[in-house]
């Protein structure tokens, strides 16, 4: 059981089923040996993947709006401001650095105001200082939005500043 607003980090080597677990939790994959239940019937779920998965032909603002049920430019601007990308809202993904793309993914994950946010090794390809900044941003936003978070990472990427519970 995971409590509301808890941040859980699942750590393990490549190929042990971490991404499969997240996909089962998200309902993207069925498994006859797994059962996931939530405390309520409908839950808003966000998912931040290993790669940013931004559409190259859309601006940053349009990419964030993709996950919303209806257009809400003010909400998108608010979340872009939170991740420090408001000035880049009309830029295309190819004009953004790796760290900026990760922050865009964080913005897209939080713009729907998820009750549960899943993270599949979201900082795996970043250099250590950029990954630390993105982790700090993520932790701050999860606390601010009171979002329950489940993150998976490779064993060797776990550092002393990454929250972990086994």
XYZ file of N, CA, C and O in Angstrom, residues 25-105:
324
model
N 0.576 -0.701 -13.366
C -0.083 0.296 -12.513
C -0.879 1.275 -13.363
O -2.007 1.639 -13.028
N -0.310 1.697 -14.493
C -0.962 2.672 -15.379
C -2.122 2.070 -16.161
O -2.896 2.795 -16.783
N -2.238 0.750 -16.161
C -3.299 0.110 -16.933
C -2.941 -0.061 -18.396
O -3.803 -0.362 -19.219
N -1.664 0.122 -18.730
C -1.216 -0.034 -20.110
C -0.899 -1.483 -20.443
O -0.758 -1.845 -21.609
N -0.785 -2.307 -19.416
C -0.420 -3.708 -19.583
C -1.210 -4.533 -18.576
O -1.325 -4.146 -17.410
N -1.765 -5.618 -19.025
C -2.484 -6.522 -18.129
C -1.580 -7.684 -17.760
O -0.811 -8.167 -18.582
N -1.702 -8.122 -16.528
C -0.948 -9.279 -16.075
C -1.874 -10.148 -15.230
O -2.512 -9.645 -14.302
N -1.956 -11.441 -15.541
C -2.826 -12.318 -14.751
C -2.323 -12.497 -13.322
O -3.079 -12.895 -12.445
N -1.066 -12.152 -13.067
C -0.486 -12.345 -11.742
C -0.427 -11.061 -10.918
O 0.141 -11.071 -9.833
N -0.976 -9.972 -11.436
C -0.900 -8.696 -10.730
C -2.272 -8.073 -10.610
O -3.105 -8.187 -11.505
N -2.489 -7.409 -9.495
C -3.736 -6.688 -9.286
C -3.410 -5.346 -8.652
O -2.717 -5.287 -7.652
N -3.885 -4.288 -9.270
C -3.671 -2.944 -8.757
C -5.026 -2.348 -8.425
O -5.940 -2.365 -9.249
N -5.157 -1.839 -7.217
C -6.398 -1.186 -6.826
C -6.065 0.196 -6.275
O -4.994 0.418 -5.704
N -6.999 1.094 -6.472
C -6.855 2.451 -5.976
C -7.973 2.698 -4.966
O -9.028 2.070 -5.035
N -7.757 3.623 -4.063
C -8.735 3.925 -3.032
C -10.031 4.513 -3.558
O -11.019 4.578 -2.863
N -10.035 4.925 -4.807
C -11.243 5.472 -5.419
C -11.341 4.959 -6.845
O -10.372 4.481 -7.409
N -12.522 5.052 -7.416
C -12.774 4.458 -8.733
C -11.969 5.126 -9.844
O -11.304 4.460 -10.629
N -12.039 6.427 -9.946
C -11.330 7.142 -11.009
C -10.193 7.946 -10.407
O -10.398 8.753 -9.512
N -9.020 7.721 -10.924
C -7.842 8.414 -10.420
C -7.150 9.115 -11.590
O -7.047 8.561 -12.678
N -6.729 10.364 -11.360
C -5.961 11.086 -12.389
C -4.513 10.612 -12.278
O -3.873 10.779 -11.248
N -4.035 10.044 -13.359
C -2.711 9.445 -13.366
C -1.839 10.132 -14.398
O -2.246 10.300 -15.545
N -0.659 10.536 -13.981
C 0.333 11.096 -14.888
C 1.473 10.116 -15.055
O 1.724 9.294 -14.170
N 2.150 10.188 -16.179
C 3.244 9.254 -16.465
C 4.359 10.036 -17.145
O 4.155 10.628 -18.200
N 5.540 10.040 -16.541
C 6.708 10.665 -17.144
C 7.629 9.528 -17.582
O 8.113 8.762 -16.763
N 7.844 9.422 -18.879
C 8.593 8.323 -19.471
C 10.097 8.594 -19.472
O 10.534 9.706 -19.185
N 10.877 7.592 -19.860
C 12.330 7.737 -19.945
C 12.729 8.833 -20.926
O 13.670 9.571 -20.689
N 12.020 8.919 -22.028
C 12.268 9.952 -23.035
C 11.166 10.999 -22.953
O 10.019 10.669 -22.648
N 11.462 12.263 -23.255
C 10.453 13.317 -23.130
C 9.192 13.116 -23.982
O 8.123 13.567 -23.622
N 9.302 12.453 -25.129
C 8.157 12.166 -25.992
C 7.349 13.405 -26.385
O 6.123 13.399 -26.357
N 8.044 14.453 -26.749
C 7.384 15.663 -27.230
C 7.241 15.575 -28.742
O 8.115 15.057 -29.427
N 6.149 16.096 -29.255
C 5.913 16.116 -30.695
C 6.765 17.228 -31.302
O 6.622 18.397 -30.921
N 7.676 16.906 -32.227
C 8.610 17.906 -32.737
C 7.955 19.028 -33.533
O 8.530 20.101 -33.670
N 6.764 18.810 -34.061
C 6.089 19.825 -34.868
C 5.191 20.748 -34.033
O 4.577 21.648 -34.557
N 5.147 20.517 -32.717
C 4.359 21.365 -31.819
C 5.273 22.186 -30.923
O 6.351 21.728 -30.543
N 4.824 23.382 -30.561
C 5.584 24.204 -29.620
C 5.511 23.558 -28.237
O 4.706 22.650 -27.994
N 6.331 24.042 -27.343
C 6.325 23.525 -25.976
C 4.931 23.677 -25.359
O 4.395 22.736 -24.768
N 4.313 24.841 -25.524
C 2.969 25.054 -24.986
C 1.974 24.062 -25.589
O 1.165 23.471 -24.874
N 2.025 23.848 -26.875
C 1.107 22.906 -27.524
C 1.349 21.473 -27.044
O 0.409 20.701 -26.872
N 2.611 21.119 -26.808
C 2.925 19.791 -26.294
C 2.338 19.573 -24.903
O 1.842 18.487 -24.599
N 2.382 20.597 -24.071
C 1.825 20.478 -22.725
C 0.302 20.390 -22.804
O -0.329 19.598 -22.102
N -0.295 21.175 -23.701
C -1.758 21.171 -23.851
C -2.302 19.836 -24.362
O -3.470 19.523 -24.157
N -1.462 19.038 -25.015
C -1.904 17.754 -25.575
C -2.568 16.849 -24.548
O -3.466 16.083 -24.877
N -2.118 16.900 -23.306
C -2.633 15.974 -22.289
C -3.882 16.501 -21.585
O -4.480 15.780 -20.782
N -4.269 17.728 -21.870
C -5.449 18.304 -21.223
C -6.723 17.954 -21.987
O -6.712 17.924 -23.216
N -7.818 17.730 -21.273
C -9.077 17.421 -21.958
C -9.614 18.598 -22.771
O -10.314 18.408 -23.756
N -9.275 19.815 -22.359
C -9.648 21.010 -23.121
C -8.558 22.061 -22.935
O -7.829 22.032 -21.956
N -8.470 22.961 -23.888
C -7.426 23.982 -23.860
C -7.537 24.832 -22.593
O -8.625 25.230 -22.180
N -6.396 25.079 -21.969
C -6.336 25.918 -20.781
C -4.979 26.629 -20.765
O -4.075 26.236 -20.027
N -4.829 27.664 -21.614
C -3.540 28.348 -21.730
C -3.000 28.889 -20.407
O -1.798 28.863 -20.177
N -3.876 29.348 -19.532
C -3.423 29.893 -18.246
C -2.786 28.818 -17.382
O -1.757 29.033 -16.763
N -3.394 27.648 -17.335
C -2.845 26.537 -16.568
C -1.495 26.105 -17.145
O -0.539 25.849 -16.408
N -1.416 26.038 -18.471
C -0.157 25.655 -19.119
C 0.928 26.677 -18.787
O 2.059 26.307 -18.442
N 0.604 27.956 -18.859
C 1.586 28.996 -18.530
C 2.022 28.892 -17.074
O 3.206 29.064 -16.748
N 1.090 28.595 -16.193
C 1.397 28.458 -14.774
C 2.397 27.324 -14.529
O 3.394 27.502 -13.826
N 2.157 26.174 -15.143
C 3.048 25.037 -14.913
C 4.391 25.241 -15.617
O 5.437 24.843 -15.090
N 4.397 25.894 -16.769
C 5.664 26.211 -17.433
C 6.495 27.178 -16.589
O 7.716 27.064 -16.515
N 5.827 28.101 -15.926
C 6.518 29.020 -15.023
C 7.119 28.252 -13.853
O 8.259 28.504 -13.453
N 6.385 27.281 -13.320
C 6.877 26.490 -12.194
C 8.159 25.734 -12.533
O 9.008 25.554 -11.674
N 8.273 25.284 -13.774
C 9.472 24.532 -14.168
C 10.525 25.423 -14.843
O 11.529 24.932 -15.341
N 10.284 26.733 -14.868
C 11.256 27.673 -15.410
C 11.332 27.708 -16.925
O 12.362 28.073 -17.498
N 10.232 27.370 -17.603
C 10.238 27.327 -19.070
C 9.225 28.263 -19.723
O 9.002 28.168 -20.926
N 8.640 29.160 -18.964
C 7.622 30.046 -19.533
C 8.163 30.840 -20.719
O 7.485 30.980 -21.738
N 9.394 31.284 -20.643
C 9.990 32.070 -21.743
C 10.184 31.239 -23.009
O 10.399 31.792 -24.086
N 10.077 29.909 -22.886
C 10.304 29.017 -24.026
C 9.002 28.388 -24.532
O 9.034 27.467 -25.335
N 7.870 28.904 -24.119
C 6.580 28.284 -24.443
C 6.312 28.184 -25.942
O 5.627 27.260 -26.380
N 6.873 29.070 -26.740
C 6.642 29.038 -28.187
C 7.797 28.403 -28.955
O 7.820 28.412 -30.177
N 8.751 27.825 -28.230
C 9.876 27.132 -28.863
C 9.474 25.695 -29.205
O 8.626 25.095 -28.545
N 10.127 25.162 -30.195
C 9.925 23.759 -30.570
C 10.941 22.897 -29.821
O 12.012 23.385 -29.429
N 10.642 21.624 -29.615
C 11.519 20.752 -28.833
C 12.970 20.729 -29.309
O 13.885 20.643 -28.484
N 13.209 20.832 -30.608
C 14.596 20.766 -31.101
C 15.426 21.975 -30.678
O 16.642 21.967 -30.819
N 14.787 23.016 -30.149
C 15.502 24.203 -29.686
C 15.787 24.151 -28.184
O 16.334 25.098 -27.630
N 15.423 23.048 -27.535
C 15.576 22.937 -26.086
C 16.692 21.954 -25.730
O 16.912 20.969 -26.432
N 17.358 22.213 -24.615
C 18.412 21.313 -24.133
C 17.778 20.074 -23.502
O 16.564 20.022 -23.257
N 18.607 19.080 -23.203
C 18.115 17.862 -22.564
C 17.439 18.134 -21.223
O 16.382 17.589 -20.927
N 18.041 18.996 -20.425
C 17.447 19.350 -19.134
C 16.125 20.086 -19.299
O 15.183 19.880 -18.526
N 16.046 20.936 -20.306
C 14.799 21.655 -20.566
C 13.706 20.681 -21.017
O 12.548 20.822 -20.625
N 14.072 19.702 -21.833
C 13.101 18.702 -22.272
C 12.576 17.906 -21.083
O 11.392 17.572 -21.019
N 13.455 17.591 -20.123
C 13.015 16.864 -18.924
C 12.074 17.721 -18.096
O 11.086 17.236 -17.570
N 12.394 19.010 -17.967
C 11.500 19.909 -17.228
C 10.162 20.032 -17.950
O 9.120 20.133 -17.311
N 10.185 20.001 -19.278
C 8.930 20.018 -20.041
C 8.116 18.763 -19.736
O 6.889 18.828 -19.590
N 8.780 17.626 -19.618
C 8.081 16.389 -19.266
C 7.472 16.473 -17.876
O 6.364 15.991 -17.638
